[in-house]
mmCIF file of N, CA and C in Angstrom:
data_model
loop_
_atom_site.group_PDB
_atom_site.id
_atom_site.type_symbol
_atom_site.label_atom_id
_atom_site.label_comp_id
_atom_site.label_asym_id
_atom_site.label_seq_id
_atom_site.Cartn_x
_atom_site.Cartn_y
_atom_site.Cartn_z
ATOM 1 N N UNK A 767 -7.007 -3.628 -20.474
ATOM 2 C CA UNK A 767 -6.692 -3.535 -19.076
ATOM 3 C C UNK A 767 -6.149 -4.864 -18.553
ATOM 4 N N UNK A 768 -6.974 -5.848 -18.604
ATOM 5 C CA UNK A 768 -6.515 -7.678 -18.464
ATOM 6 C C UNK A 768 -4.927 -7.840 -18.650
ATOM 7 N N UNK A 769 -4.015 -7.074 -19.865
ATOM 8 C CA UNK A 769 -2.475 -7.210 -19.962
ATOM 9 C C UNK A 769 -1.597 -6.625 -19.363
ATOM 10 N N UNK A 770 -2.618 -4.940 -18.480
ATOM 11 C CA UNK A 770 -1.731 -4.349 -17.646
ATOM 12 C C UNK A 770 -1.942 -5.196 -16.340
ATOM 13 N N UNK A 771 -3.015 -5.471 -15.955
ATOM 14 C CA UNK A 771 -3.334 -6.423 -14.773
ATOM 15 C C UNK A 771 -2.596 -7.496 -14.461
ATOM 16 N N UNK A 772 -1.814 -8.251 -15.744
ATOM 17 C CA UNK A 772 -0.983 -9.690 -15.529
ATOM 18 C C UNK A 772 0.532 -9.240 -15.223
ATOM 19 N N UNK A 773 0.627 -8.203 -16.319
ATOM 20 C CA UNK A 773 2.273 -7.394 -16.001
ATOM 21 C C UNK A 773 2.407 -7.299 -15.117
ATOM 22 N N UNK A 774 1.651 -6.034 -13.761
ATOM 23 C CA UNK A 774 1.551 -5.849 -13.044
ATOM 24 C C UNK A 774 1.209 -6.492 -11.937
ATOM 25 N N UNK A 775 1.064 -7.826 -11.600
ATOM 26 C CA UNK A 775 0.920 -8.867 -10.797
ATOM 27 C C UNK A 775 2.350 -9.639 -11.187
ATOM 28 N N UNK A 776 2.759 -9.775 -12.140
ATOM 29 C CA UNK A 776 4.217 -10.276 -12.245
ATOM 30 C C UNK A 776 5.111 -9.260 -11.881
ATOM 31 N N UNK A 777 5.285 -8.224 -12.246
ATOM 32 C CA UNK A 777 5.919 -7.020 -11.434
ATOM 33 C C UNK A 777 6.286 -6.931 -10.213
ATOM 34 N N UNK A 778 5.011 -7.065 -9.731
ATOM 35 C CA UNK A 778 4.127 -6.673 -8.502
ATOM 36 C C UNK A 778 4.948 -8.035 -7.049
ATOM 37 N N UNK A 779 5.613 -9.144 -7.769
ATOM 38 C CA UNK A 779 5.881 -10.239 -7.751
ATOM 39 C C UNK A 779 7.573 -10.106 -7.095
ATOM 40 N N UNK A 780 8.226 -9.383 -8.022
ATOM 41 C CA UNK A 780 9.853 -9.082 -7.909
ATOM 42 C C UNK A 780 10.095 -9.564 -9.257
ATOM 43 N N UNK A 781 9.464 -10.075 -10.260
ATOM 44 C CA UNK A 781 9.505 -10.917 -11.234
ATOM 45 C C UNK A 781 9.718 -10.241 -12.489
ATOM 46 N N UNK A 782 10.207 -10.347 -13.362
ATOM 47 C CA UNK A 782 10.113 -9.710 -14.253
ATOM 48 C C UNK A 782 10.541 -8.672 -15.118
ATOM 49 N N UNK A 783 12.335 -8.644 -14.661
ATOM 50 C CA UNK A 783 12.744 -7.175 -15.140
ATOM 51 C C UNK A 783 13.101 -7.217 -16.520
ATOM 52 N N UNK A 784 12.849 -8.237 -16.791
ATOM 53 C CA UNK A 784 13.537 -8.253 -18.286
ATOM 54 C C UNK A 784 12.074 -7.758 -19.446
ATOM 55 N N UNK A 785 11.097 -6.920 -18.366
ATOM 56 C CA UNK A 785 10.007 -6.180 -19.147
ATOM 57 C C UNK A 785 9.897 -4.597 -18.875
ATOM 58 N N UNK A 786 10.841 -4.859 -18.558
ATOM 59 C CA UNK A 786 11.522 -3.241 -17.747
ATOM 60 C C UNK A 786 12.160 -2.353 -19.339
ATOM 61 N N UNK A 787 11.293 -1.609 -19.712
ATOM 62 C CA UNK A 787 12.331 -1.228 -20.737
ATOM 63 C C UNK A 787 13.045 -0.010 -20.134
ATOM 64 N N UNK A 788 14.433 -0.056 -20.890
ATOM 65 C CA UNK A 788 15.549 0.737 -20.717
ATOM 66 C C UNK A 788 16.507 0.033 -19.796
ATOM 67 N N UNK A 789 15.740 -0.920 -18.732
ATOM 68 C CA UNK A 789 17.052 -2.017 -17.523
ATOM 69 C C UNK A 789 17.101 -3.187 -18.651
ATOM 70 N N UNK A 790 16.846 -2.978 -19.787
ATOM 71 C CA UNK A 790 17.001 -4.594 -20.288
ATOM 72 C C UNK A 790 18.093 -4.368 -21.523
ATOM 73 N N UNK A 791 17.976 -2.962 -21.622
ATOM 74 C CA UNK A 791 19.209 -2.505 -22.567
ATOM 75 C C UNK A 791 20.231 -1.559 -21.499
ATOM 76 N N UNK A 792 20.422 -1.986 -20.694
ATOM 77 C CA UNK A 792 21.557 -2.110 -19.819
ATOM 78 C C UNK A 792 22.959 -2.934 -19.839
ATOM 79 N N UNK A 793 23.925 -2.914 -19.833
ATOM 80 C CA UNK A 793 25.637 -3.736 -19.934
ATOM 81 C C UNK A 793 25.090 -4.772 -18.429
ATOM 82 N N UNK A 794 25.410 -5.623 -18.496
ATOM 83 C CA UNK A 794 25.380 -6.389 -17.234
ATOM 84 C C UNK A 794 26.069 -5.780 -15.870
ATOM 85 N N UNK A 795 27.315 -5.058 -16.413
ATOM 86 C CA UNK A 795 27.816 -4.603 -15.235
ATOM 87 C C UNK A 795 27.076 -3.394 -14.671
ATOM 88 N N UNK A 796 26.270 -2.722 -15.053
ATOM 89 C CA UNK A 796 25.226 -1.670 -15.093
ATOM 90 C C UNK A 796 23.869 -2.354 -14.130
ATOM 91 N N UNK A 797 23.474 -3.222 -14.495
ATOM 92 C CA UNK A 797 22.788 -4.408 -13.943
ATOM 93 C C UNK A 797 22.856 -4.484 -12.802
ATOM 94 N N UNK A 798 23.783 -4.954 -12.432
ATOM 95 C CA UNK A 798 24.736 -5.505 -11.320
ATOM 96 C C UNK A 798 24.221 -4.134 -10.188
ATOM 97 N N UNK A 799 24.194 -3.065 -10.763
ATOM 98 C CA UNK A 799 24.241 -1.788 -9.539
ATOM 99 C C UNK A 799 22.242 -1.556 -8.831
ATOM 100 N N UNK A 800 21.851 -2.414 -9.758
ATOM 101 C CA UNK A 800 20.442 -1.691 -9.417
ATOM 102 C C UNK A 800 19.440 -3.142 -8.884
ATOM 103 N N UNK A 801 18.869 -2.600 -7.589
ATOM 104 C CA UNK A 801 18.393 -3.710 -7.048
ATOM 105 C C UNK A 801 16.708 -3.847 -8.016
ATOM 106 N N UNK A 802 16.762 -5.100 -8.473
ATOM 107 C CA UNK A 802 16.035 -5.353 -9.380
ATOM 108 C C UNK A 802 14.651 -5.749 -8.738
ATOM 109 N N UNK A 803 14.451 -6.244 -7.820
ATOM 110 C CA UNK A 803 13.516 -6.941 -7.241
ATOM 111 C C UNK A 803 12.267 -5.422 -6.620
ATOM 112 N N UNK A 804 13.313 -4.544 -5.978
ATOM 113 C CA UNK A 804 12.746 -3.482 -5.499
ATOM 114 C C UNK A 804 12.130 -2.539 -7.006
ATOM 115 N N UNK A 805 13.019 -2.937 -8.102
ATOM 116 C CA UNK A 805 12.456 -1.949 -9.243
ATOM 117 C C UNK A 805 11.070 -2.471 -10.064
ATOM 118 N N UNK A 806 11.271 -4.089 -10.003
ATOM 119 C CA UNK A 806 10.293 -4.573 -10.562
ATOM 120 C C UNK A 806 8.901 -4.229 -9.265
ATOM 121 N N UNK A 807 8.806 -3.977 -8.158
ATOM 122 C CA UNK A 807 7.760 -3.991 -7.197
ATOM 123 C C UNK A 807 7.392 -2.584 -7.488
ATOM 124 N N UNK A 808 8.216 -1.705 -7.466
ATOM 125 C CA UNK A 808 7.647 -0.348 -7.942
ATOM 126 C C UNK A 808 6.750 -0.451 -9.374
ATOM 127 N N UNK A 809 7.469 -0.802 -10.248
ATOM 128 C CA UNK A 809 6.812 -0.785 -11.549
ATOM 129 C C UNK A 809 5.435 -1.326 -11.364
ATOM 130 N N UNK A 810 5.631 -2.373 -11.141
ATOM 131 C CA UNK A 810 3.937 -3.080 -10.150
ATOM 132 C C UNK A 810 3.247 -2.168 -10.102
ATOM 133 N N UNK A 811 3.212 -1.416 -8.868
ATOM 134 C CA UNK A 811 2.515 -0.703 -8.250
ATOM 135 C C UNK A 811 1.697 0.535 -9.407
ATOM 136 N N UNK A 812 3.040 0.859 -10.170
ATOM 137 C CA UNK A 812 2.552 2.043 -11.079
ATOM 138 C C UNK A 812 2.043 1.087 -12.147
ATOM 139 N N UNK A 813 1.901 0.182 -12.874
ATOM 140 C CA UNK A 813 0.609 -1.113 -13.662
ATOM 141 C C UNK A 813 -0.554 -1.120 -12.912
ATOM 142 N N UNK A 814 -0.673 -1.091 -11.772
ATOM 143 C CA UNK A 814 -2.037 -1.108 -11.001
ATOM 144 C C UNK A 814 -2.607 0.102 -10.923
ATOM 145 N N UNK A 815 -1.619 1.255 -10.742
ATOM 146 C CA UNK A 815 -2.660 2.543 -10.854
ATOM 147 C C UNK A 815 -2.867 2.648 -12.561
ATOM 148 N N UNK A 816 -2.193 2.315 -13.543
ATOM 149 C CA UNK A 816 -2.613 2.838 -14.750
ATOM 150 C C UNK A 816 -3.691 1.785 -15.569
ATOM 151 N N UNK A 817 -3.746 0.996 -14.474
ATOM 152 C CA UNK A 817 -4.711 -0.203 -15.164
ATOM 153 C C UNK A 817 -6.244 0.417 -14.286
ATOM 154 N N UNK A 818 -5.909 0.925 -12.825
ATOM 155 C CA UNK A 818 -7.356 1.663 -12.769
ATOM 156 C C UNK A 818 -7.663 2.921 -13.359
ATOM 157 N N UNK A 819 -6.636 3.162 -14.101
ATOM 158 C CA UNK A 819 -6.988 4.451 -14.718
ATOM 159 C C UNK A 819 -7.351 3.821 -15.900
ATOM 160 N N UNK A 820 -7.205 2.981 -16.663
ATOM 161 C CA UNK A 820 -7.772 2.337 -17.991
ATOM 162 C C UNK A 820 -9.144 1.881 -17.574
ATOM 163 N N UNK A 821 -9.523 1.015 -16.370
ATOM 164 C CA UNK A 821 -10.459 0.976 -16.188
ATOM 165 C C UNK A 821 -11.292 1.788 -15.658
ATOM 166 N N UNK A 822 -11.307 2.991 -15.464
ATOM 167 C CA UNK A 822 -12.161 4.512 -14.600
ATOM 168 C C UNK A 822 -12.611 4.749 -16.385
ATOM 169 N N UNK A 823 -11.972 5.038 -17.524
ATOM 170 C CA UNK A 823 -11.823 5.389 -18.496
ATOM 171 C C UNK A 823 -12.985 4.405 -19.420
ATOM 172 N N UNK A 824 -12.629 3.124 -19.459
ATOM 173 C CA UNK A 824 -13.928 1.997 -20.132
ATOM 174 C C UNK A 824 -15.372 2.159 -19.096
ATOM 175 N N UNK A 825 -15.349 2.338 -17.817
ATOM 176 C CA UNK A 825 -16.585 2.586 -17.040
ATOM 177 C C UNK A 825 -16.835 4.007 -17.635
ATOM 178 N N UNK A 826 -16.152 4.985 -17.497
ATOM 179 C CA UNK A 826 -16.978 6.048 -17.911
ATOM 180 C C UNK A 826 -18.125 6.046 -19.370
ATOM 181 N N UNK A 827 -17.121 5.062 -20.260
ATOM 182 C CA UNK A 827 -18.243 4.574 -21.598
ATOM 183 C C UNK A 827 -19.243 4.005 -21.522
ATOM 184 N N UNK A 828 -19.407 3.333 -20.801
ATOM 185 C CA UNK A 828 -20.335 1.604 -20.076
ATOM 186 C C UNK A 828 -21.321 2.432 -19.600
ATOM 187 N N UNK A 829 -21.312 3.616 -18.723
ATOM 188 C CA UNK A 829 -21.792 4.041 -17.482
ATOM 189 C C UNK A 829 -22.185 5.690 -18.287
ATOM 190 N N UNK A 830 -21.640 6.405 -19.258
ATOM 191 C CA UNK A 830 -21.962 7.163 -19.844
ATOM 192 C C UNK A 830 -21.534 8.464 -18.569
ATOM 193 N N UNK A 831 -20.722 8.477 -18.624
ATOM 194 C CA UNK A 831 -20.357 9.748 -17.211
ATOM 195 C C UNK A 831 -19.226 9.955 -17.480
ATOM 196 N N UNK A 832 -19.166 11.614 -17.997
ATOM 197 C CA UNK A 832 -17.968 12.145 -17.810
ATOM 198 C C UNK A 832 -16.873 12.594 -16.841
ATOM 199 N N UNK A 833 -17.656 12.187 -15.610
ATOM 200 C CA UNK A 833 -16.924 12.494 -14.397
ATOM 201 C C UNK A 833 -15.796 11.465 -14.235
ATOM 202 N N UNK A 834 -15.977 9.758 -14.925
ATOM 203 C CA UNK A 834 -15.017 8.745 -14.889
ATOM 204 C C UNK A 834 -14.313 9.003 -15.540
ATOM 205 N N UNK A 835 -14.563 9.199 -16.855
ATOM 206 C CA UNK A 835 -13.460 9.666 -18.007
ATOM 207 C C UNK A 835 -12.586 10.949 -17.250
ATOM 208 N N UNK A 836 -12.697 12.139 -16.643
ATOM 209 C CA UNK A 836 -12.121 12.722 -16.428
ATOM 210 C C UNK A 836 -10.761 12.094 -15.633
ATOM 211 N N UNK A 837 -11.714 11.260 -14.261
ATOM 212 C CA UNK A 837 -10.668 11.170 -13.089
ATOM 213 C C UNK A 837 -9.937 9.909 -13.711
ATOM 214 N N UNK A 838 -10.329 9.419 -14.472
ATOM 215 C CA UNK A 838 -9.472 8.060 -15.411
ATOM 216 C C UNK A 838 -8.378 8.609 -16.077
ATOM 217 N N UNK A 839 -8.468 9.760 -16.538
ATOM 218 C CA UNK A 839 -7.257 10.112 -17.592
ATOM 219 C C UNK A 839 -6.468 10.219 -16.534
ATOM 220 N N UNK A 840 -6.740 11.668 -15.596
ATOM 221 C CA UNK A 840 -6.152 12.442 -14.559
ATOM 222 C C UNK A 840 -5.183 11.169 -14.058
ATOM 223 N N UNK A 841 -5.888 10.418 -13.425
ATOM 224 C CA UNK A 841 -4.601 8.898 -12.640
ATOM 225 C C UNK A 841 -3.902 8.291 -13.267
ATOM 226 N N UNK A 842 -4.347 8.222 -14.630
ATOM 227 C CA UNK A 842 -3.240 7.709 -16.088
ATOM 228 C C UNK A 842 -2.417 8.831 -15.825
ATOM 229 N N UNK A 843 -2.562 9.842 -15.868
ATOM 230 C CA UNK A 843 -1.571 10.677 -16.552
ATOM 231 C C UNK A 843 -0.762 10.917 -15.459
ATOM 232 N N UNK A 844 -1.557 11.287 -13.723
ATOM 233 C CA UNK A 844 -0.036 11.531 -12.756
ATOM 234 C C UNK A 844 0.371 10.415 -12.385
ATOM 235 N N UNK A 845 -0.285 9.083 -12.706
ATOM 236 C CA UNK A 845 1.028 8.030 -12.486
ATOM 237 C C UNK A 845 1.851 7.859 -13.565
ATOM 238 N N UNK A 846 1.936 8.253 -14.457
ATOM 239 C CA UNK A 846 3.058 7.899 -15.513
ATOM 240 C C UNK A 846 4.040 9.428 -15.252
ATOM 241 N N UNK A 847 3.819 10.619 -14.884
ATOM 242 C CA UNK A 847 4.186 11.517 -14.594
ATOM 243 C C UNK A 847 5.113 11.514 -13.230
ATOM 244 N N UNK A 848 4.257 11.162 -12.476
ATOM 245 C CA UNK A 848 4.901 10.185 -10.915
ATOM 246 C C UNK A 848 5.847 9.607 -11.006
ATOM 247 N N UNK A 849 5.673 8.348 -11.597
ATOM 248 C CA UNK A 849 6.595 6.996 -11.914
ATOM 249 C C UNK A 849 8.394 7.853 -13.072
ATOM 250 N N UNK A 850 7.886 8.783 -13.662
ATOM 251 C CA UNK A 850 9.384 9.421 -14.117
ATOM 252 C C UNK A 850 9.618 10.031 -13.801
ATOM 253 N N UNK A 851 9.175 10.875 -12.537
ATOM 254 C CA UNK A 851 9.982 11.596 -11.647
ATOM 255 C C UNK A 851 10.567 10.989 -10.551
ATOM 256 N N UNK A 852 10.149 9.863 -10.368
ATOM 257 C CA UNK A 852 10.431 9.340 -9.071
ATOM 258 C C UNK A 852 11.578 8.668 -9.515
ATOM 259 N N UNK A 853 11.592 7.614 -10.952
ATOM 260 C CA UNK A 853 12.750 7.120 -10.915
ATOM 261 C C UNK A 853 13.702 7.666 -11.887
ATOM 262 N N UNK A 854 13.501 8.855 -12.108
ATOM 263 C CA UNK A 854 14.831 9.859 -12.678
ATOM 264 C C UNK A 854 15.298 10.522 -11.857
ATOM 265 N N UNK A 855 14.841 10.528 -10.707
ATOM 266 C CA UNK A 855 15.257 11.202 -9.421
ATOM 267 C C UNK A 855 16.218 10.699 -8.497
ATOM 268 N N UNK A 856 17.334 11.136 -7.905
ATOM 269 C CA UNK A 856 18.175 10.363 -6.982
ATOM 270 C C UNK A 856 18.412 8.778 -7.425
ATOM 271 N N UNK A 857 19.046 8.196 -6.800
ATOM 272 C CA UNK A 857 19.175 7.406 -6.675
ATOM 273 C C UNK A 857 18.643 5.815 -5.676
ATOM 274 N N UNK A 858 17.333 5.779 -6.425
ATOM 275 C CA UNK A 858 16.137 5.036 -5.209
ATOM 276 C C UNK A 858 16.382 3.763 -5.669
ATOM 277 N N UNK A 859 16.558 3.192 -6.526
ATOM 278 C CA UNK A 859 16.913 1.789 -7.173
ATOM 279 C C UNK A 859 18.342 1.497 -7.114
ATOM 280 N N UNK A 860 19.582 1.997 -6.770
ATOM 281 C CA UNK A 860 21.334 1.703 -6.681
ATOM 282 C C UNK A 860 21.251 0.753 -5.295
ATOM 283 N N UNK A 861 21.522 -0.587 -5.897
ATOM 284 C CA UNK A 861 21.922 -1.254 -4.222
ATOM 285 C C UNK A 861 23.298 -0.128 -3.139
ATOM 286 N N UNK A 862 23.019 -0.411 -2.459
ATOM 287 C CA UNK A 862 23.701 0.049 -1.257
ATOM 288 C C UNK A 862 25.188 -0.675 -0.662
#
């Protein structure tokens, strides 16, 4: 959890797109179209929900309760579900 926590605070930052996979195997002129600062803050956001979903997931072990493990996967799974619909969708990252 500690490596999604640092990503995601650098993310979280504007910092960091060159951990962006798929914008880092981009042509520069491709680059050029997508506001980076706004993509790296999103990505952020979705590192922080999947890092409390990693951590709902280690408490449920610690704590012996299947009720954490459940709602731990569940937030892993619709933020990564979330996060590729949202940015395969329209055009939310194309500067203007």
């Amino acid at each position: 959890m500690i490596p999604f926590l640092i990503l995601a605070f650098v993310l979280s930052k504007g910092k960091g797109g060159f951990l962006i996979a798929g914008y880092t195997t981009l042509p520069a002129e491709k680059k050029a179209e997508y506001d980076e600062v706004a993509l790296c803050k999103f990505m952020g956001k979705i590192m922080y929900a999947i890092s409390l979903g990693i951590l709902l997931v280690g408490l449920s072990e610690v704590l012996a309760n299947q009720l954490l493990l459940v709602i731990g996967i569940i937030v892993f799974i619709v933020s990564i579900v979330f996060a590729l619909i949202y940015l395969n969708t329209g055009n939310r990252f194309k500067k203007r």
